[in-house]
Coordinates of C-alpha atoms in Angstrom, one line a residue:
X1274 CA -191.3 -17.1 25.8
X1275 CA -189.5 -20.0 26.4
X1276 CA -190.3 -23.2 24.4
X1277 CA -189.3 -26.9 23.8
X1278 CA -186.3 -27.2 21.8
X1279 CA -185.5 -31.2 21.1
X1280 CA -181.6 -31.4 20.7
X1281 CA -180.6 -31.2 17.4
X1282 CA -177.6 -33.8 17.5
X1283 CA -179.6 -36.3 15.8
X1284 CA -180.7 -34.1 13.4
X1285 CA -177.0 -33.2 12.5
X1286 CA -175.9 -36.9 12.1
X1287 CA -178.8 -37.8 10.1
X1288 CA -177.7 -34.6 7.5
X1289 CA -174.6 -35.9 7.9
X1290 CA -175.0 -39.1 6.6
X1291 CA -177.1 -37.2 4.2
X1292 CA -174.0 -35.3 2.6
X1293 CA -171.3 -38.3 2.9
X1294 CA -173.9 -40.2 0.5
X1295 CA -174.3 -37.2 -1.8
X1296 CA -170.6 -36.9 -1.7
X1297 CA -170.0 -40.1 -2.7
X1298 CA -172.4 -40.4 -5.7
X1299 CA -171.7 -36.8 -7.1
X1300 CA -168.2 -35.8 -6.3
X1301 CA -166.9 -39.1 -8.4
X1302 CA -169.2 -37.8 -11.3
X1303 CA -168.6 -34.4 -11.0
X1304 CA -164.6 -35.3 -11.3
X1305 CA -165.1 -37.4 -14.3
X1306 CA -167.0 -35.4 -15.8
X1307 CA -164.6 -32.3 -15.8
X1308 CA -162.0 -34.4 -16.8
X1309 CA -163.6 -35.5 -19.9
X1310 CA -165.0 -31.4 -20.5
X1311 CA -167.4 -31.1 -23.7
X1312 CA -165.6 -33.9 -25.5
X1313 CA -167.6 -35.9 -23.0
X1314 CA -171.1 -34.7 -24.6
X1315 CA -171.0 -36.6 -27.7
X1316 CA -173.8 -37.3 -30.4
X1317 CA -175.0 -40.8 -27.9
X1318 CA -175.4 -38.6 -25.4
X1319 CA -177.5 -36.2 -26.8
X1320 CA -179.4 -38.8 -29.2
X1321 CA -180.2 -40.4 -25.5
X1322 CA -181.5 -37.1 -23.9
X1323 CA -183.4 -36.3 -26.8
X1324 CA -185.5 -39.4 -26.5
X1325 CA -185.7 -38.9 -23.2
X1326 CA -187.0 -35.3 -23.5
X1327 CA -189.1 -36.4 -26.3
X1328 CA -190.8 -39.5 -24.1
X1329 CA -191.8 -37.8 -21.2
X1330 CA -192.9 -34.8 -22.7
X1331 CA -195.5 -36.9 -24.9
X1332 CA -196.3 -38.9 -22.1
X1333 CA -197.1 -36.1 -19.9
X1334 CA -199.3 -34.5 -22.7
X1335 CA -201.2 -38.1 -23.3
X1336 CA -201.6 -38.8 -19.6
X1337 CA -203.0 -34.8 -18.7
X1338 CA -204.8 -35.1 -22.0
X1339 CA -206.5 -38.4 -20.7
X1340 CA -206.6 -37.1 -16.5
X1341 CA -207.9 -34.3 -16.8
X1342 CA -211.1 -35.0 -18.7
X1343 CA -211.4 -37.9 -16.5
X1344 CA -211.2 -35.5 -13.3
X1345 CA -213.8 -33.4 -14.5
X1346 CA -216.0 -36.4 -15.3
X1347 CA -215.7 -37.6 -11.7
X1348 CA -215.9 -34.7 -10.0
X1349 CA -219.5 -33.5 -12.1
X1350 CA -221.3 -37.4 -11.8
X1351 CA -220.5 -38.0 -8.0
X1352 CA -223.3 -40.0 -7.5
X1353 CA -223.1 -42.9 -9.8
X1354 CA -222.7 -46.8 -8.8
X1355 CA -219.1 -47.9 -8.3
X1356 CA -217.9 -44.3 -8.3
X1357 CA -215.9 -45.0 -4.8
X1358 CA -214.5 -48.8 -6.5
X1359 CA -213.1 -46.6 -9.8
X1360 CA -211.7 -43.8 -7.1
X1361 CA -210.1 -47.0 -5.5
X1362 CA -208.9 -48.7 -9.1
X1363 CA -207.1 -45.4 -10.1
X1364 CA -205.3 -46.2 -6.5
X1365 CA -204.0 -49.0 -8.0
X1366 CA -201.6 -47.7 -10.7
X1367 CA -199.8 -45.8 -7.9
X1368 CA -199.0 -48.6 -5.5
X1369 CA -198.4 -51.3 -8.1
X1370 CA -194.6 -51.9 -9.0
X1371 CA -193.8 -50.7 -12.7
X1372 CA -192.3 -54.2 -13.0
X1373 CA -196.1 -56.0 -12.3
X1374 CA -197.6 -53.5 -14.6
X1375 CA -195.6 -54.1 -17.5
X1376 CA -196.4 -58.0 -17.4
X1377 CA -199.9 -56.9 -17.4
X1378 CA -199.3 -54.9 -20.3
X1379 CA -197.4 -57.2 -22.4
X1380 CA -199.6 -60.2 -21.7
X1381 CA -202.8 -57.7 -23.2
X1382 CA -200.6 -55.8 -25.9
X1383 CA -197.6 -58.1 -26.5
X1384 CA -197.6 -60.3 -29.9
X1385 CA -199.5 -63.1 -28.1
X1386 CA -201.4 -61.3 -26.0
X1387 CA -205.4 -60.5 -25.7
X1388 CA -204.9 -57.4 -28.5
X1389 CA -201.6 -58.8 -29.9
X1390 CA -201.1 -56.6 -33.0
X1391 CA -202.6 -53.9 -32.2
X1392 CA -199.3 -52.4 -32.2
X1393 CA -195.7 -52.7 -31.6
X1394 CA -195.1 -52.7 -27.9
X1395 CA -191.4 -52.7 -27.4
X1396 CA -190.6 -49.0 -28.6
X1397 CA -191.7 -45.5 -28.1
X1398 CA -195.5 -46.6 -28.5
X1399 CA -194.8 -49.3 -26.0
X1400 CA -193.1 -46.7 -23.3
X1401 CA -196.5 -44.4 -23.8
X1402 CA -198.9 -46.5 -23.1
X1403 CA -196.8 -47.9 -19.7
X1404 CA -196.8 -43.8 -18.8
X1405 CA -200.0 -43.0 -19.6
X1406 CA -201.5 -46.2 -17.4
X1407 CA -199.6 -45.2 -14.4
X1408 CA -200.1 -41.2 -14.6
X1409 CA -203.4 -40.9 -16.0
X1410 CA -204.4 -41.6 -12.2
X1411 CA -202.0 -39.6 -11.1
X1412 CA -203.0 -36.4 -13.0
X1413 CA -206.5 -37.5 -12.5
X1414 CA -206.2 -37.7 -8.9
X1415 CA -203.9 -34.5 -8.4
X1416 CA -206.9 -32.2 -10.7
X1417 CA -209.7 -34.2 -8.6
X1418 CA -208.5 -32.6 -5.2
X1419 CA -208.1 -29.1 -6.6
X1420 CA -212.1 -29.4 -8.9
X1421 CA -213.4 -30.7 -5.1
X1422 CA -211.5 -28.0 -3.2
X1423 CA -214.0 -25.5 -4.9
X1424 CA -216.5 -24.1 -2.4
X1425 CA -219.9 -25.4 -2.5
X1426 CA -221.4 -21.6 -2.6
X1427 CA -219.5 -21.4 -6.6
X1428 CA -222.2 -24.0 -7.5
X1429 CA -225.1 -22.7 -6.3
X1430 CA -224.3 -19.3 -8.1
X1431 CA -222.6 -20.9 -11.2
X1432 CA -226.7 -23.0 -10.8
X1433 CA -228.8 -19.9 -10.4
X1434 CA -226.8 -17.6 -13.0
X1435 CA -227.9 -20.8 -15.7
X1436 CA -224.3 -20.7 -16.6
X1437 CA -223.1 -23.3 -19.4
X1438 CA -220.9 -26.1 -18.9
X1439 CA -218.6 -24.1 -21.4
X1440 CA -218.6 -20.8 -18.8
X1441 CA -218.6 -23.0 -15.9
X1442 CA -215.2 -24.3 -17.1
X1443 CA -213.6 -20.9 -17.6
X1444 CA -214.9 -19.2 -14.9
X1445 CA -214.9 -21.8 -12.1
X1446 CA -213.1 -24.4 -12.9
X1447 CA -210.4 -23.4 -14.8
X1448 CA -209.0 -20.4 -12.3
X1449 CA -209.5 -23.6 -9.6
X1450 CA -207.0 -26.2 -11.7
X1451 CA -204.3 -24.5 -14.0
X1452 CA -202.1 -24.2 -10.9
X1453 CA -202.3 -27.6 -10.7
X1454 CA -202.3 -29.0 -14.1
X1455 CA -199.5 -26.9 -14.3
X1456 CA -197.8 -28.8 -11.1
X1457 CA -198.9 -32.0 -12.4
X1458 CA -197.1 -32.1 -15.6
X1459 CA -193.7 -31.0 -13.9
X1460 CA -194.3 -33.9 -11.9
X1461 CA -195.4 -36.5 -14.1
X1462 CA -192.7 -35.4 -16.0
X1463 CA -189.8 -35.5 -13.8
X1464 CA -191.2 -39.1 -13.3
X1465 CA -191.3 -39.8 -16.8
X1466 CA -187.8 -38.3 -17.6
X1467 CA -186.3 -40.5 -14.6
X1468 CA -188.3 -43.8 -15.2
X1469 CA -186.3 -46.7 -15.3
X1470 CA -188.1 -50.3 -15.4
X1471 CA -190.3 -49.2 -17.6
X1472 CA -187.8 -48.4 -21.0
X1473 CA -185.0 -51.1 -19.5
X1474 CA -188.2 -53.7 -20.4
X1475 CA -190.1 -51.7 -23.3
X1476 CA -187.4 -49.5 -24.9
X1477 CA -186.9 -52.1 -27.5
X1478 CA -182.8 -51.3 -28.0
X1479 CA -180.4 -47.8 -28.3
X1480 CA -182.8 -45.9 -30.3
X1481 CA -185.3 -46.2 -27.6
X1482 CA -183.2 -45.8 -24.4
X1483 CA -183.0 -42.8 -21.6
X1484 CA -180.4 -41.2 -19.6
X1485 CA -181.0 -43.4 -16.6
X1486 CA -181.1 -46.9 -18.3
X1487 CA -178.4 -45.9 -20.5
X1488 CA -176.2 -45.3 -17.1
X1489 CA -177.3 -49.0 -16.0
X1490 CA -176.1 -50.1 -19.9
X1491 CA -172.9 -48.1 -19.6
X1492 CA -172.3 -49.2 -16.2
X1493 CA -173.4 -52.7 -15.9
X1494 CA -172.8 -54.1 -19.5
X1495 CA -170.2 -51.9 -20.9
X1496 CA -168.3 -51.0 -17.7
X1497 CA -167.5 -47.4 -19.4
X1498 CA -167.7 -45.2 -15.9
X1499 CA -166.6 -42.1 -17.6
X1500 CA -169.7 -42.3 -20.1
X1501 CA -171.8 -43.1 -17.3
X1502 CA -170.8 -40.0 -15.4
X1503 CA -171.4 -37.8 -18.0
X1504 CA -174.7 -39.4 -19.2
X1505 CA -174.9 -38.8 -15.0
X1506 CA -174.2 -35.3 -15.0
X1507 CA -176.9 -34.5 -18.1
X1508 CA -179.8 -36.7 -15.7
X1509 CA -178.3 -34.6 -12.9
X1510 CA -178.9 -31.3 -14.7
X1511 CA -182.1 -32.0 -15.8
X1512 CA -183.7 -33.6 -12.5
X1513 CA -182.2 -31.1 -10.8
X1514 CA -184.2 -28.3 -12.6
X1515 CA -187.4 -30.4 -12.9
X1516 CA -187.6 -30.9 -9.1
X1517 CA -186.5 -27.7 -7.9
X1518 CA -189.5 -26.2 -10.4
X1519 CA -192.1 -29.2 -9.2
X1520 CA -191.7 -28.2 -5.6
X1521 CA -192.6 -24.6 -6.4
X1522 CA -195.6 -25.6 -8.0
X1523 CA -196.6 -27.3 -4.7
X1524 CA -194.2 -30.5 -4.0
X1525 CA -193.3 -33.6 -5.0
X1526 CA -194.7 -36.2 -3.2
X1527 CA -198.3 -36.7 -2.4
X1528 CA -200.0 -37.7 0.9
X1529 CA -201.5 -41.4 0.5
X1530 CA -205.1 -41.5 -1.4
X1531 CA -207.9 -40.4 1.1
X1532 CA -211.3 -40.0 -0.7
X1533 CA -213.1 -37.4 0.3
X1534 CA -216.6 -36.0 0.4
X1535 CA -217.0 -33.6 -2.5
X1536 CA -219.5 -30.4 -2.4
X1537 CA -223.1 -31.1 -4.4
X1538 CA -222.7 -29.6 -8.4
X1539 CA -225.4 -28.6 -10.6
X1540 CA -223.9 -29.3 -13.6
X1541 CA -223.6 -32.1 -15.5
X1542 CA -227.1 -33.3 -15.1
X1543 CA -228.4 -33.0 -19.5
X1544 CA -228.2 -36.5 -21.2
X1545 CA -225.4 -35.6 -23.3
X1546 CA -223.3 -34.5 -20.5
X1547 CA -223.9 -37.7 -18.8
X1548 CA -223.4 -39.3 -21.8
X1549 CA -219.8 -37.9 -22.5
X1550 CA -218.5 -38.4 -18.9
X1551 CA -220.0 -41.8 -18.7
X1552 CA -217.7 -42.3 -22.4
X1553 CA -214.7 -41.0 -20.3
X1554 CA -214.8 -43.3 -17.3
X1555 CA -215.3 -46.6 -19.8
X1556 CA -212.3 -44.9 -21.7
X1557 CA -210.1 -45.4 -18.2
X1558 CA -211.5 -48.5 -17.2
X1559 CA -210.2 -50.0 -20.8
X1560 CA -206.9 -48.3 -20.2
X1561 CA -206.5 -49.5 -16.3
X1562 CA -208.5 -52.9 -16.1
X1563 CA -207.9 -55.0 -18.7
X1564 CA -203.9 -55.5 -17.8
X1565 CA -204.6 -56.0 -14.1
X1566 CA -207.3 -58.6 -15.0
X1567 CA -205.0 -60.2 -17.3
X1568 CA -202.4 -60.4 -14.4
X1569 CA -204.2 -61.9 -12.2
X1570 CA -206.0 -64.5 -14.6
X1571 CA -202.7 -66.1 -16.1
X1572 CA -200.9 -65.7 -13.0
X1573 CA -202.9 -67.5 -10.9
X1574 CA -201.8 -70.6 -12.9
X1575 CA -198.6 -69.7 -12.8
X1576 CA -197.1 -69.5 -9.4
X1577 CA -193.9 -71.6 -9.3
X1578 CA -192.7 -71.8 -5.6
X1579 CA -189.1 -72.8 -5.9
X1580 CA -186.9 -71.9 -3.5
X1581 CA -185.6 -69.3 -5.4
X1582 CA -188.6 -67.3 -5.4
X1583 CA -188.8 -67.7 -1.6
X1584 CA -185.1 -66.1 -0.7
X1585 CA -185.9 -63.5 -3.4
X1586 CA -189.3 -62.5 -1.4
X1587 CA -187.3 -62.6 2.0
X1588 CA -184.7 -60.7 0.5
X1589 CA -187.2 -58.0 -0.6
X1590 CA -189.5 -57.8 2.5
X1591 CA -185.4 -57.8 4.5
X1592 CA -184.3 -55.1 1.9
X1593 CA -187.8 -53.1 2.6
X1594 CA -188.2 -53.3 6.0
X1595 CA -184.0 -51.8 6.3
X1596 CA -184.9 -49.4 3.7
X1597 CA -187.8 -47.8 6.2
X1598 CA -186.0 -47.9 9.6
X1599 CA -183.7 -46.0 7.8
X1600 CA -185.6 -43.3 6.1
X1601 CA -187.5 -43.2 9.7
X1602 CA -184.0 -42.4 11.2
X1603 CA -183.5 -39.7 9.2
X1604 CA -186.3 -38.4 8.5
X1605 CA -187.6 -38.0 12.6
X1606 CA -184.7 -35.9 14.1
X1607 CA -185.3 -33.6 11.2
X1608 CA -189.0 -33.2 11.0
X1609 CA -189.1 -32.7 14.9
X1610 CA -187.0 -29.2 14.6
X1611 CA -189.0 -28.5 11.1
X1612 CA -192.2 -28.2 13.0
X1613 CA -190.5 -25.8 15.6
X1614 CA -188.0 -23.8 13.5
X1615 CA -188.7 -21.9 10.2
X1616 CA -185.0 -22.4 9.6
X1617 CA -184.8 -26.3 10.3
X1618 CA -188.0 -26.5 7.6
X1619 CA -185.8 -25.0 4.6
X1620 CA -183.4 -27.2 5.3
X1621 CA -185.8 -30.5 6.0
X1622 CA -187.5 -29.8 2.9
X1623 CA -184.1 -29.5 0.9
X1624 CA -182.8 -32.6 2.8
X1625 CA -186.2 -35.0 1.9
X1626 CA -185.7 -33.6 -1.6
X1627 CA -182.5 -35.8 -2.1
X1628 CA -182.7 -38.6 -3.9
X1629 CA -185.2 -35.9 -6.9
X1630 CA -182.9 -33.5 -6.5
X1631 CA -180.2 -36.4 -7.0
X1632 CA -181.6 -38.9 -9.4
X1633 CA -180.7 -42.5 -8.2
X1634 CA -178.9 -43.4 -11.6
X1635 CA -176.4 -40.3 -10.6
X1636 CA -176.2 -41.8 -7.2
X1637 CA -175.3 -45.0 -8.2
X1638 CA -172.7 -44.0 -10.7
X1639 CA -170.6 -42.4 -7.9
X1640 CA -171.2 -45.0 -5.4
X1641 CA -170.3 -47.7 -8.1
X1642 CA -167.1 -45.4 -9.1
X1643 CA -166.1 -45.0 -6.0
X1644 CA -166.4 -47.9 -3.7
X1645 CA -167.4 -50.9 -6.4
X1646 CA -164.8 -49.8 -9.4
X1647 CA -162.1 -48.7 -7.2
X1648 CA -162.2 -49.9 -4.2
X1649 CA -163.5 -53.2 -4.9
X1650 CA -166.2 -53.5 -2.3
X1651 CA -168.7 -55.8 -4.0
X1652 CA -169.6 -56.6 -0.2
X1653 CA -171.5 -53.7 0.2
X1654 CA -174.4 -54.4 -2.5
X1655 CA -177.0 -54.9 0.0
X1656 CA -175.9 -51.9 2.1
X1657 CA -176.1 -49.9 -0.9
X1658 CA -180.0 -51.1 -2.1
X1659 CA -180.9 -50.4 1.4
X1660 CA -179.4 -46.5 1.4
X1661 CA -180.6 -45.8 -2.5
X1662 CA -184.2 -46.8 -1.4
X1663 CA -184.2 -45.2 2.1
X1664 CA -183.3 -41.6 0.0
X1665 CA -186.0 -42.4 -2.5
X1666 CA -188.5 -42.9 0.6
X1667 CA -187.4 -39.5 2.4
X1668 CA -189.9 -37.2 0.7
X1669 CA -193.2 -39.8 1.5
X1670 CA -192.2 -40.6 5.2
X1671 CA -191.9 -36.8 5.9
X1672 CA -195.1 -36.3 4.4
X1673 CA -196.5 -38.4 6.7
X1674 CA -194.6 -37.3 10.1
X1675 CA -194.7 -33.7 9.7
X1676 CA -198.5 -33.1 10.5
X1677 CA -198.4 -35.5 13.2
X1678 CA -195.5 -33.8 15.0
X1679 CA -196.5 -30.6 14.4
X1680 CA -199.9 -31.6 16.0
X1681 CA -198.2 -33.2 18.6
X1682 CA -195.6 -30.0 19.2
X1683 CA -198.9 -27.8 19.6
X1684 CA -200.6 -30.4 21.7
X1685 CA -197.6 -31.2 24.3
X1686 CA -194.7 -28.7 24.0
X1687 CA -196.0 -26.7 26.9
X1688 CA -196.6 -29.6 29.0
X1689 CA -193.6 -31.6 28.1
X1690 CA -191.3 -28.6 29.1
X1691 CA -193.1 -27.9 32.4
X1692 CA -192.4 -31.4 33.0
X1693 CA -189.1 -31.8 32.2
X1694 CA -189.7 -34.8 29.4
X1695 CA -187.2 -34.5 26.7
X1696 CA -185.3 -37.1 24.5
X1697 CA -185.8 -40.7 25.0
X1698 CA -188.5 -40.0 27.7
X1699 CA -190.4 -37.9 25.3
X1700 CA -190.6 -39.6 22.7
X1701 CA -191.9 -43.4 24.9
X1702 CA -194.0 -41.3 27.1
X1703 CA -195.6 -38.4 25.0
X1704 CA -194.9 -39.0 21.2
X1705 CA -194.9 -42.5 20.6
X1706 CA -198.6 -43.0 21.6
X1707 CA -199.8 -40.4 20.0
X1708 CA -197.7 -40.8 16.7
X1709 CA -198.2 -44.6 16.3
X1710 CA -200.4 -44.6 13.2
X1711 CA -198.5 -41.8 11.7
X1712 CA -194.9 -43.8 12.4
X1713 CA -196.4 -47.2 11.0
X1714 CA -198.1 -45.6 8.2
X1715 CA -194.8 -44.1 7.2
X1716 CA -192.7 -47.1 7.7
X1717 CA -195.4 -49.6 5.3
X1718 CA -195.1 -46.6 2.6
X1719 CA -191.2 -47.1 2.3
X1720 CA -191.5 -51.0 2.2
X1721 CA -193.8 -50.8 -0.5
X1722 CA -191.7 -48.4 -2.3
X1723 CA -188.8 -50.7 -1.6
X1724 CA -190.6 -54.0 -2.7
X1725 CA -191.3 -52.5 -6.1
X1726 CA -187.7 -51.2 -6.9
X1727 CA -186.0 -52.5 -9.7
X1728 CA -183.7 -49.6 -10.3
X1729 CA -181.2 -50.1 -7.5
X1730 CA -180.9 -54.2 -7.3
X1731 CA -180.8 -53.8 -11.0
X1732 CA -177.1 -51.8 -10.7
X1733 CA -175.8 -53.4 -7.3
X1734 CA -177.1 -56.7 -7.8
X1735 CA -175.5 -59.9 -8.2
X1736 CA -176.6 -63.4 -9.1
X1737 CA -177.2 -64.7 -6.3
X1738 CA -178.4 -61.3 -4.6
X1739 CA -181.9 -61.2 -6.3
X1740 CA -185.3 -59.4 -5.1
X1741 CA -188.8 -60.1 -6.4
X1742 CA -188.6 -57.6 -8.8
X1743 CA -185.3 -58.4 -10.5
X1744 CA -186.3 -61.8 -10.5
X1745 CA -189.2 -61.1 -12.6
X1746 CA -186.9 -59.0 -14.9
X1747 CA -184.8 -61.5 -15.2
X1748 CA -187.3 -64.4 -16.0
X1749 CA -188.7 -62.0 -18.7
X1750 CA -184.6 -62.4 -20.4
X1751 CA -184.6 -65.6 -20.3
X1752 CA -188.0 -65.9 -22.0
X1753 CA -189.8 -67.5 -19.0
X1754 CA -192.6 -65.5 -19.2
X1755 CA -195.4 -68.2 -17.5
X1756 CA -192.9 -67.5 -14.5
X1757 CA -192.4 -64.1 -14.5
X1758 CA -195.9 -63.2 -14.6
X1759 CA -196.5 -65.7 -11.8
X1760 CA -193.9 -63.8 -9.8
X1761 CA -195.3 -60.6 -10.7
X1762 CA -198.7 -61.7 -9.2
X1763 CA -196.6 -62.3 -6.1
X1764 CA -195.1 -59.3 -5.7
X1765 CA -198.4 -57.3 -6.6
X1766 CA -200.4 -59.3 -3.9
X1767 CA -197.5 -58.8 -1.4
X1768 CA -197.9 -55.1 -2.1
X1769 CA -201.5 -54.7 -2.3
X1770 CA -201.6 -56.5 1.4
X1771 CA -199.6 -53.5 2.6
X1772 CA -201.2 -50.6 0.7
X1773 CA -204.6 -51.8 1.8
X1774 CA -203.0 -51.7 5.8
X1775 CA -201.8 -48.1 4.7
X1776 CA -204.9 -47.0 3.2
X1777 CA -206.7 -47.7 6.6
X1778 CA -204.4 -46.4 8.8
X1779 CA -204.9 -43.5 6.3
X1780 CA -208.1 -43.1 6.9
X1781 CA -208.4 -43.5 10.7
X1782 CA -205.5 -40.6 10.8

């Protein structure tokens, strides 16, 4: 049977310009580091990957510790008021920049702050509790989808057997979830491992300090390349493994938040049940509310509109909206021949998988090697933003496009190839109507990624090449907190605006 084949010249191009930029952030490493052998891996390096082992395996622990009794409460009390608006608040975490929710957190926990002294916030402790706020929703929301995948017939039975909550948990939900907590932790903590804004503003000095700031440190304030690419090849290594194992326990990036109907339990109903899950949700809204409240009260008073902070907002919505034609570009040619050809999936799938499989701060020790240390080109900053966010945007923008051309390859393959519509004519005619949402949903997720980046302005940056976020960062340094916080509140609005135009084009999908 003959079927639609779309030409696979874009597809090749956009792989190519896949490898050069691989090339060109790990061959430069790669060389460096054999040239420097094991006397390269010296007690820094492994005092660094040590902390960074030891912080995002605790911060894994505390934040599926925290989720998962947090799923379970949700998914047993499905009824109760403001259940949707808490579904919709653990949202939050996930779209918010780290940079805004860290100026949340130091204006609740810092030495002046609503609970100032409750602890030491520049540190270790300080790192947790940034981790556990953004992936306590995430582990929450990964174990909520697999408790409400569980078919509505296992309640009734688990109801009419009189089973306890105790055998409930082992014999339903249990077998339903371990998969999954088991894919959440190698996700939340490949994030963890690879976080970046979050220790370059808490880590408090060397002793707290992981592989990937300690590249930016090595490479931006020491200019030592050849420690930055070993500390490179060591994040390599490890984010290599960690995203390779994440994908087999069910991928890396998930689809946008959807809520969704969940079947109709019989548990859960005895005072003290409700009484426990009801202490669970208050115990996440004191963890997630009070530093976005705090943001938004004493930023509100703080918005300073200099002219500064308007070319650093038009140099992040610029940056963002290059960032996502370009992660469009690639992504498209590639997920068109995915949905037709086993083959072209394996290596779409490997392709997306880039910048995890690549960690940025490897990336950007090659390209800075390469064309910034030798070379010289300081020119190319903004180029080089643009390509490090489009590659950390591949894996979300193929989430989105693949079911939506698949549908559309089942819908209009036939009819396309009787009619002799291919390329350009194709894709106006057939694909771009009926792909519209899909495309624009896409394109708004890699801006927002974009607008909260701080990791790639913060090692191609200049001073008078600035985004939102690294102007926040940098009005933290210079102790000008009232500012940076009315910046943040900015950038989280700015964001916010687009997630909520996401959400719906979600939902309408």
């Amino acid at each position: 049977m003959i079927t639609y084949q779309p030409s696979r010249a874009p597809a090749y191009a956009a792989l190519t310009l896949l490898v050069l930029a691989l090339a060109a952030g790990f061959l430069p490493v790669l060389r460096m580091g054999l040239e420097q052998g094991l006397s390269g891996l010296d007690p820094y390096v492994f005092r660094v990957l040590r902390f960074t082992l030891l912080q995002a395996g605790l911060s894994t622990l505390l934040s599926l510790a925290f989720g998962l009794p947090l799923a379970r409460a949700l998914a047993r009390q499905s009824r109760f008021p403001g259940r949707a608006l808490l579904l919709r608040l653990l949202n939050l975490p996930l779209a918010l920049p780290a940079i805004v929710v860290i100026i949340g957190i130091v204006e609740v926990y810092g030495a002046k702050g609503w609970l100032g002294g409750l602890f030491d916030i520049y540190g270790l402790q300080g790192i947790l509790l940034a981790h556990v706020f953004f992936n306590v929703p995430l582990a929450a929301r990964l174990i909520l989808a697999d408790l409400e995948r569980i078919p509505a017939e296992s309640w009734k039975l688990s109801a009419q057997l009189g089973l306890s909550s105790r055998a409930i948990w082992r014999l339903v939900e249990w077998p339903a979830v371990k998969g999954g907590i088991a894919g959440a932790a190698l996700l939340i903590f490949l994030l963890c491992a690879s976080s970046f804004a979050v220790v370059l503003t808490l880590g408090g000095g060397p002793r707290a300090t992981t592989l990937e700031v300690a590249i930016y440190q090595s490479l931006r304030a020491d200019f030592d390349p050849q420690r930055a690419s070993m500390l490179a090849l060591v994040q390599l290594a490890l984010c290599a493994t960690l995203a390779l194992v994440a994908q087999a326990w069910g991928g890396l990036a998930a689809g946008w938040p959807a809520l969704r109907l969940q079947p109709k339990r019989y548990d859960g109903r005895s005072p003290l049940a409700r009484l426990l899950d009801g202490g669970v949700v208050l115990l996440a809204l004191f963890l997630l509310v009070p530093p976005l409240v705090a943001l938004v009260a004493a930023g509100l008073f703080h918005i300073n509109p200099t002219a500064l902070l308007g070319r650093a907002l038009l140099t992040s919505l610029g940056l963002g909206a290059a960032s996502a034609a370009l992660a469009f570009a690639v992504v498209w040619p590639l997920a068109s021949l995915a949905v037709r050809s086993g083959a072209w999936r394996r290596v779409a799938s490997i392709a997306v998988l880039a910048s995890w499989i690549v960690p940025p701060a490897a990336l950007a020790t090659g390209w800075f090697i390469s064309l910034i240390a030798q070379a010289g080109l300081t020119g190319l900053a903004a180029f080089l933003v643009i390509a490090m966010n489009a590659l950390m945007s591949l894996p979300f923008v193929a989430r989105v496009l693949l079911p939506a051309l698949a549908q559309s390859a089942e819908a209009h393959d036939r009819l396309c190839l009787g009619l002799g519509l291919s390329g350009w004519n194709r894709f106006r005619l057939v694909e771009l109507p009926v792909t519209k949402r899909a495309i624009g949903l896409s394109l708004v997720m890699a801006l927002i990624l974009s607008l909260g980046d701080l990791t790639a302005i913060s090692l191609f940056g200049t001073q008078d090449f600035v985004t939102l976020p690294a102007l926040i960062y940098r009005q933290m340094g210079s102790y000008r907190f009232d500012e940076a916080i009315g910046t943040a509140l900015v950038l989280s609005a700015l964001v916010l605006a687009f997630s909520t135009l996401a959400e719906r084009w979600s939902d309408q999908r």
